[in-house]
mmCIF file of C-alpha atoms in Angstrom:
data_model
loop_
_atom_site.group_PDB
_atom_site.id
_atom_site.type_symbol
_atom_site.label_atom_id
_atom_site.label_comp_id
_atom_site.label_asym_id
_atom_site.label_seq_id
_atom_site.Cartn_x
_atom_site.Cartn_y
_atom_site.Cartn_z
ATOM 1 C CA UNK A 1 -25.481 13.001 -30.838
ATOM 2 C CA UNK A 2 -27.809 10.277 -32.078
ATOM 3 C CA UNK A 3 -25.963 7.755 -29.887
ATOM 4 C CA UNK A 4 -27.734 9.287 -26.879
ATOM 5 C CA UNK A 5 -30.991 7.717 -28.017
ATOM 6 C CA UNK A 6 -29.483 4.311 -28.728
ATOM 7 C CA UNK A 7 -30.089 1.432 -26.288
ATOM 8 C CA UNK A 8 -27.347 1.155 -23.688
ATOM 9 C CA UNK A 9 -28.234 -2.444 -22.812
ATOM 10 C CA UNK A 10 -30.645 -5.274 -23.589
ATOM 11 C CA UNK A 11 -33.243 -3.496 -21.462
ATOM 12 C CA UNK A 12 -33.512 -0.748 -24.124
ATOM 13 C CA UNK A 13 -32.503 1.950 -21.649
ATOM 14 C CA UNK A 14 -30.977 4.756 -23.725
ATOM 15 C CA UNK A 15 -27.624 6.413 -23.132
ATOM 16 C CA UNK A 16 -29.482 9.657 -22.496
ATOM 17 C CA UNK A 17 -31.253 8.083 -19.521
ATOM 18 C CA UNK A 18 -27.899 6.930 -18.195
ATOM 19 C CA UNK A 19 -26.078 10.248 -18.444
ATOM 20 C CA UNK A 20 -26.295 10.700 -14.678
ATOM 21 C CA UNK A 21 -24.677 7.300 -14.180
ATOM 22 C CA UNK A 22 -21.872 8.130 -16.617
ATOM 23 C CA UNK A 23 -21.280 11.438 -14.829
ATOM 24 C CA UNK A 24 -21.163 9.688 -11.471
ATOM 25 C CA UNK A 25 -18.700 7.145 -12.839
ATOM 26 C CA UNK A 26 -16.431 9.919 -14.141
ATOM 27 C CA UNK A 27 -16.523 11.660 -10.750
ATOM 28 C CA UNK A 28 -15.611 8.453 -8.918
ATOM 29 C CA UNK A 29 -12.750 7.783 -11.334
ATOM 30 C CA UNK A 30 -11.517 11.345 -10.931
ATOM 31 C CA UNK A 31 -11.667 11.040 -7.150
ATOM 32 C CA UNK A 32 -9.538 7.879 -7.310
ATOM 33 C CA UNK A 33 -7.112 8.854 -10.058
ATOM 34 C CA UNK A 34 -6.477 12.611 -9.800
ATOM 35 C CA UNK A 35 -4.503 12.509 -6.498
ATOM 36 C CA UNK A 36 -2.187 9.945 -8.087
ATOM 37 C CA UNK A 37 -1.870 11.722 -11.425
ATOM 38 C CA UNK A 38 -0.907 15.015 -9.724
ATOM 39 C CA UNK A 39 2.441 13.379 -8.973
ATOM 40 C CA UNK A 40 3.287 13.240 -12.686
ATOM 41 C CA UNK A 41 3.621 17.008 -13.362
ATOM 42 C CA UNK A 42 5.342 17.418 -9.982
ATOM 43 C CA UNK A 43 8.066 15.025 -11.152
ATOM 44 C CA UNK A 44 8.991 17.439 -13.973
ATOM 45 C CA UNK A 45 9.485 20.409 -11.664
ATOM 46 C CA UNK A 46 12.880 22.144 -11.502
ATOM 47 C CA UNK A 47 12.337 23.155 -7.883
ATOM 48 C CA UNK A 48 14.226 21.361 -5.114
ATOM 49 C CA UNK A 49 10.888 21.041 -3.292
ATOM 50 C CA UNK A 50 7.672 19.312 -4.281
ATOM 51 C CA UNK A 51 5.394 21.877 -5.860
ATOM 52 C CA UNK A 52 2.224 21.863 -7.930
ATOM 53 C CA UNK A 53 1.897 23.245 -10.494
ATOM 54 C CA UNK A 54 5.605 23.459 -11.405
ATOM 55 C CA UNK A 55 6.922 26.942 -12.097
ATOM 56 C CA UNK A 56 9.815 25.587 -14.155
ATOM 57 C CA UNK A 57 9.976 22.329 -16.078
ATOM 58 C CA UNK A 58 12.971 20.034 -15.918
ATOM 59 C CA UNK A 59 14.149 16.413 -16.060
ATOM 60 C CA UNK A 60 16.639 16.927 -13.218
ATOM 61 C CA UNK A 61 14.891 14.497 -10.855
ATOM 62 C CA UNK A 62 14.779 11.742 -13.446
ATOM 63 C CA UNK A 63 18.495 12.333 -14.014
ATOM 64 C CA UNK A 64 19.061 12.199 -10.249
ATOM 65 C CA UNK A 65 17.217 8.894 -10.052
ATOM 66 C CA UNK A 66 18.965 7.170 -12.964
ATOM 67 C CA UNK A 67 22.396 8.458 -11.918
ATOM 68 C CA UNK A 68 22.055 7.282 -8.297
ATOM 69 C CA UNK A 69 23.642 3.897 -7.558
ATOM 70 C CA UNK A 70 21.502 3.590 -4.422
ATOM 71 C CA UNK A 71 18.204 4.092 -6.240
ATOM 72 C CA UNK A 72 19.290 1.778 -9.072
ATOM 73 C CA UNK A 73 20.268 -0.976 -6.619
ATOM 74 C CA UNK A 74 16.914 -0.680 -4.838
ATOM 75 C CA UNK A 75 15.082 -0.765 -8.185
ATOM 76 C CA UNK A 76 16.957 -3.913 -9.197
ATOM 77 C CA UNK A 77 16.062 -5.535 -5.866
ATOM 78 C CA UNK A 78 12.380 -4.684 -6.310
ATOM 79 C CA UNK A 79 12.318 -6.076 -9.847
ATOM 80 C CA UNK A 80 14.070 -9.277 -8.792
ATOM 81 C CA UNK A 81 11.792 -9.709 -5.780
ATOM 82 C CA UNK A 82 8.686 -9.031 -7.889
ATOM 83 C CA UNK A 83 9.698 -11.470 -10.612
ATOM 84 C CA UNK A 84 10.608 -14.238 -8.157
ATOM 85 C CA UNK A 85 7.438 -13.619 -6.137
ATOM 86 C CA UNK A 86 5.327 -13.944 -9.272
ATOM 87 C CA UNK A 87 7.244 -17.069 -10.277
ATOM 88 C CA UNK A 88 6.611 -18.665 -6.885
ATOM 89 C CA UNK A 89 3.171 -17.365 -5.913
ATOM 90 C CA UNK A 90 1.420 -18.006 -9.233
ATOM 91 C CA UNK A 91 1.831 -21.819 -9.385
ATOM 92 C CA UNK A 92 1.241 -22.145 -5.637
ATOM 93 C CA UNK A 93 -1.947 -20.093 -5.824
ATOM 94 C CA UNK A 94 -3.185 -21.897 -8.940
ATOM 95 C CA UNK A 95 -2.629 -25.318 -7.376
ATOM 96 C CA UNK A 96 -4.266 -24.224 -4.122
ATOM 97 C CA UNK A 97 -7.300 -22.817 -5.952
ATOM 98 C CA UNK A 98 -7.633 -25.932 -8.100
ATOM 99 C CA UNK A 99 -7.213 -28.314 -5.164
ATOM 100 C CA UNK A 100 -9.820 -26.496 -3.092
ATOM 101 C CA UNK A 101 -12.199 -26.262 -6.062
ATOM 102 C CA UNK A 102 -12.232 -30.016 -6.718
ATOM 103 C CA UNK A 103 -11.998 -31.012 -3.054
ATOM 104 C CA UNK A 104 -14.934 -32.676 -1.380
ATOM 105 C CA UNK A 105 -13.495 -32.544 2.144
ATOM 106 C CA UNK A 106 -15.626 -31.208 4.991
ATOM 107 C CA UNK A 107 -13.084 -28.619 6.111
ATOM 108 C CA UNK A 108 -12.465 -26.980 2.743
ATOM 109 C CA UNK A 109 -13.971 -23.714 3.997
ATOM 110 C CA UNK A 110 -11.566 -23.669 6.943
ATOM 111 C CA UNK A 111 -8.627 -24.273 4.585
ATOM 112 C CA UNK A 112 -9.750 -21.400 2.350
ATOM 113 C CA UNK A 113 -10.040 -19.083 5.343
ATOM 114 C CA UNK A 114 -6.575 -20.092 6.561
ATOM 115 C CA UNK A 115 -5.017 -19.434 3.155
ATOM 116 C CA UNK A 116 -6.739 -16.046 2.940
ATOM 117 C CA UNK A 117 -5.484 -15.016 6.386
ATOM 118 C CA UNK A 118 -2.661 -12.795 4.998
ATOM 119 C CA UNK A 119 -5.320 -10.577 3.393
ATOM 120 C CA UNK A 120 -7.279 -10.364 6.654
ATOM 121 C CA UNK A 121 -4.544 -9.790 9.238
ATOM 122 C CA UNK A 122 -3.277 -6.173 9.356
ATOM 123 C CA UNK A 123 -0.111 -6.070 7.311
ATOM 124 C CA UNK A 124 1.882 -4.388 10.075
ATOM 125 C CA UNK A 125 1.209 -7.366 12.366
ATOM 126 C CA UNK A 126 2.378 -9.681 9.607
ATOM 127 C CA UNK A 127 5.516 -7.573 9.234
ATOM 128 C CA UNK A 128 6.318 -7.773 12.949
ATOM 129 C CA UNK A 129 5.732 -11.531 13.014
ATOM 130 C CA UNK A 130 7.870 -12.103 9.922
ATOM 131 C CA UNK A 131 10.636 -9.956 11.381
ATOM 132 C CA UNK A 132 10.881 -12.084 14.539
ATOM 133 C CA UNK A 133 10.758 -15.322 12.529
ATOM 134 C CA UNK A 134 13.329 -14.159 9.993
ATOM 135 C CA UNK A 135 15.672 -12.958 12.733
ATOM 136 C CA UNK A 136 15.794 -16.536 14.045
ATOM 137 C CA UNK A 137 16.326 -17.871 10.522
ATOM 138 C CA UNK A 138 18.909 -15.160 9.694
ATOM 139 C CA UNK A 139 16.856 -14.074 6.683
ATOM 140 C CA UNK A 140 16.395 -10.385 7.522
ATOM 141 C CA UNK A 141 17.755 -8.107 4.774
ATOM 142 C CA UNK A 142 17.939 -11.035 2.358
ATOM 143 C CA UNK A 143 16.322 -11.354 -1.060
ATOM 144 C CA UNK A 144 14.989 -14.797 -0.121
ATOM 145 C CA UNK A 145 13.234 -13.345 2.905
ATOM 146 C CA UNK A 146 11.616 -10.597 0.833
ATOM 147 C CA UNK A 147 10.423 -13.073 -1.784
ATOM 148 C CA UNK A 148 8.948 -15.466 0.793
ATOM 149 C CA UNK A 149 7.178 -12.644 2.629
ATOM 150 C CA UNK A 150 5.748 -11.182 -0.566
ATOM 151 C CA UNK A 151 4.725 -14.637 -1.763
ATOM 152 C CA UNK A 152 2.698 -14.986 1.419
ATOM 153 C CA UNK A 153 0.796 -11.831 0.419
ATOM 154 C CA UNK A 154 0.443 -12.763 -3.252
ATOM 155 C CA UNK A 155 -0.792 -16.368 -2.962
ATOM 156 C CA UNK A 156 -4.264 -15.376 -1.635
ATOM 157 C CA UNK A 157 -4.672 -12.939 -4.541
ATOM 158 C CA UNK A 158 -3.849 -15.683 -7.044
ATOM 159 C CA UNK A 159 -6.230 -18.031 -5.248
ATOM 160 C CA UNK A 160 -9.141 -15.625 -5.437
ATOM 161 C CA UNK A 161 -8.634 -14.778 -9.121
ATOM 162 C CA UNK A 162 -8.064 -18.345 -10.303
ATOM 163 C CA UNK A 163 -10.774 -19.697 -7.982
ATOM 164 C CA UNK A 164 -13.252 -17.291 -9.554
ATOM 165 C CA UNK A 165 -12.243 -18.463 -13.039
ATOM 166 C CA UNK A 166 -12.600 -22.114 -12.060
ATOM 167 C CA UNK A 167 -16.187 -21.537 -10.951
ATOM 168 C CA UNK A 168 -17.144 -20.848 -14.562
ATOM 169 C CA UNK A 169 -15.157 -23.833 -15.866
ATOM 170 C CA UNK A 170 -16.894 -27.138 -16.533
ATOM 171 C CA UNK A 171 -14.867 -29.862 -14.845
ATOM 172 C CA UNK A 172 -16.613 -32.464 -16.989
ATOM 173 C CA UNK A 173 -14.218 -31.518 -19.788
ATOM 174 C CA UNK A 174 -11.302 -32.565 -17.636
ATOM 175 C CA UNK A 175 -13.065 -35.775 -16.639
ATOM 176 C CA UNK A 176 -13.621 -36.608 -20.306
ATOM 177 C CA UNK A 177 -9.908 -36.173 -20.986
ATOM 178 C CA UNK A 178 -9.072 -38.481 -18.104
ATOM 179 C CA UNK A 179 -11.589 -41.071 -19.323
ATOM 180 C CA UNK A 180 -9.755 -41.063 -22.662
ATOM 181 C CA UNK A 181 -6.462 -41.986 -21.024
ATOM 182 C CA UNK A 182 -4.956 -38.701 -19.867
ATOM 183 C CA UNK A 183 -3.515 -38.535 -16.372
ATOM 184 C CA UNK A 184 -4.894 -35.969 -13.970
ATOM 185 C CA UNK A 185 -1.797 -33.820 -14.482
ATOM 186 C CA UNK A 186 -2.088 -34.029 -18.259
ATOM 187 C CA UNK A 187 -5.791 -33.209 -18.159
ATOM 188 C CA UNK A 188 -5.151 -30.236 -15.909
ATOM 189 C CA UNK A 189 -2.329 -28.845 -18.060
ATOM 190 C CA UNK A 190 -3.890 -29.522 -21.456
ATOM 191 C CA UNK A 191 -7.589 -28.916 -20.756
ATOM 192 C CA UNK A 192 -8.038 -26.759 -17.661
ATOM 193 C CA UNK A 193 -5.040 -24.420 -17.825
ATOM 194 C CA UNK A 194 -5.686 -23.205 -21.423
ATOM 195 C CA UNK A 195 -9.212 -22.177 -20.439
ATOM 196 C CA UNK A 196 -8.180 -20.231 -17.324
ATOM 197 C CA UNK A 197 -4.917 -18.841 -18.690
ATOM 198 C CA UNK A 198 -6.187 -15.251 -18.657
ATOM 199 C CA UNK A 199 -6.814 -15.574 -14.913
ATOM 200 C CA UNK A 200 -3.348 -17.076 -14.491
ATOM 201 C CA UNK A 201 -1.671 -14.272 -16.448
ATOM 202 C CA UNK A 202 -3.617 -11.653 -14.480
ATOM 203 C CA UNK A 203 -2.617 -13.372 -11.238
ATOM 204 C CA UNK A 204 1.045 -13.368 -12.261
ATOM 205 C CA UNK A 205 0.922 -9.640 -13.064
ATOM 206 C CA UNK A 206 -0.828 -8.795 -9.790
ATOM 207 C CA UNK A 207 1.640 -10.972 -7.851
ATOM 208 C CA UNK A 208 4.494 -8.959 -9.341
ATOM 209 C CA UNK A 209 2.761 -5.667 -8.529
ATOM 210 C CA UNK A 210 1.946 -6.827 -4.989
ATOM 211 C CA UNK A 211 5.651 -7.331 -4.373
ATOM 212 C CA UNK A 212 6.785 -4.280 -6.338
ATOM 213 C CA UNK A 213 4.457 -1.867 -4.476
ATOM 214 C CA UNK A 214 4.662 -3.387 -0.973
ATOM 215 C CA UNK A 215 6.282 -1.182 1.671
ATOM 216 C CA UNK A 216 5.155 -2.094 5.201
ATOM 217 C CA UNK A 217 6.684 -5.573 5.398
ATOM 218 C CA UNK A 218 9.727 -4.327 3.469
ATOM 219 C CA UNK A 219 10.363 -1.825 6.266
ATOM 220 C CA UNK A 220 10.791 -4.732 8.678
ATOM 221 C CA UNK A 221 12.684 -7.332 6.675
ATOM 222 C CA UNK A 222 14.586 -5.539 3.898
ATOM 223 C CA UNK A 223 17.576 -3.267 4.124
ATOM 224 C CA UNK A 224 21.224 -2.829 3.310
ATOM 225 C CA UNK A 225 22.110 -4.210 -0.119
ATOM 226 C CA UNK A 226 18.622 -5.693 -0.410
ATOM 227 C CA UNK A 227 16.579 -2.583 0.326
ATOM 228 C CA UNK A 228 13.505 -2.372 -1.890
ATOM 229 C CA UNK A 229 12.552 0.705 -3.897
ATOM 230 C CA UNK A 230 9.420 1.421 -1.845
ATOM 231 C CA UNK A 231 11.403 1.151 1.403
ATOM 232 C CA UNK A 232 13.951 3.678 0.162
ATOM 233 C CA UNK A 233 11.132 5.979 -0.938
ATOM 234 C CA UNK A 234 9.552 5.804 2.515
ATOM 235 C CA UNK A 235 12.868 6.496 4.234
ATOM 236 C CA UNK A 236 13.556 9.428 1.905
ATOM 237 C CA UNK A 237 10.149 10.953 2.681
ATOM 238 C CA UNK A 238 10.747 10.496 6.395
ATOM 239 C CA UNK A 239 14.153 12.150 6.381
ATOM 240 C CA UNK A 240 13.588 14.885 3.806
ATOM 241 C CA UNK A 241 11.263 15.976 1.008
ATOM 242 C CA UNK A 242 13.088 14.729 -2.070
ATOM 243 C CA UNK A 243 11.395 15.438 -5.439
ATOM 244 C CA UNK A 244 13.204 12.381 -6.821
ATOM 245 C CA UNK A 245 10.391 10.406 -5.215
ATOM 246 C CA UNK A 246 7.879 12.089 -7.543
ATOM 247 C CA UNK A 247 9.925 10.939 -10.543
ATOM 248 C CA UNK A 248 10.113 7.391 -9.173
ATOM 249 C CA UNK A 249 6.383 7.395 -8.441
ATOM 250 C CA UNK A 250 5.669 8.439 -12.029
ATOM 251 C CA UNK A 251 7.832 5.599 -13.345
ATOM 252 C CA UNK A 252 6.025 3.152 -11.055
ATOM 253 C CA UNK A 253 2.639 4.419 -12.306
ATOM 254 C CA UNK A 254 3.766 3.872 -15.901
ATOM 255 C CA UNK A 255 5.082 0.364 -15.150
ATOM 256 C CA UNK A 256 1.907 -0.615 -13.310
ATOM 257 C CA UNK A 257 -0.354 0.767 -16.044
ATOM 258 C CA UNK A 258 1.630 -0.973 -18.800
ATOM 259 C CA UNK A 259 1.551 -4.343 -17.057
ATOM 260 C CA UNK A 260 -2.193 -4.124 -16.429
ATOM 261 C CA UNK A 261 -2.816 -2.988 -20.018
ATOM 262 C CA UNK A 262 -0.758 -5.894 -21.384
ATOM 263 C CA UNK A 263 -2.689 -8.375 -19.251
ATOM 264 C CA UNK A 264 -6.000 -6.931 -20.478
ATOM 265 C CA UNK A 265 -4.834 -7.066 -24.112
ATOM 266 C CA UNK A 266 -3.889 -10.697 -23.564
ATOM 267 C CA UNK A 267 -7.380 -11.360 -22.219
ATOM 268 C CA UNK A 268 -9.036 -9.530 -25.130
ATOM 269 C CA UNK A 269 -7.025 -11.578 -27.632
ATOM 270 C CA UNK A 270 -7.811 -14.741 -25.710
ATOM 271 C CA UNK A 271 -11.581 -14.159 -25.641
#
């Protein structure tokens, strides 16, 4: 237990003096994580109802999920929408963040506020507005409509992450490259992008997860052959208590955790 008396920071405060802070941190993490993690053992229950703790253990609900053509089609739609959203939102958000960072225009703050509007407006209002627009454009229940709607939600996230990374980047390095003959595009791709690539990778992962986990807008604009996984889960909970949802939720937790862990490993290797 000698580590308790070791300095916990440059201020020489020992770990022993910070035990209360560590305990508080564990309690906060438990408060946030335990309600989610309870779903995992529930997904292995043999009962036809959601129950915790399970009285009998079984994989029947995972078998029900993987053997259902409806669930598999919705899963495929969510993966396609998430991938395409990440592919579209990441470059748009990076370019927007970079353009606003180097801009010297007077109304840059207004432009930033406008681009962050999707994170400010209640998502249900955005869903209603998108529904009426997409009805006119005949894009309701289409994969393109889902991707465009989710891109609208993901671009501000990319902007904030990349914008934060750019604040710690010295633009003089890019100017030096341009003074040596590189075009602005070449300087951006060869000098700036390599130094903010962790932020870009993190943004791409979060863009995918934003689309993959989104449900409110999906309720308005997805359906039929292009129903997303979260929409089907919501409809199943509304109509009946189906333990298959616990199995799907567990799979989604695993996917989300793996993607975030991979992005953090990429950042650790990059640093």
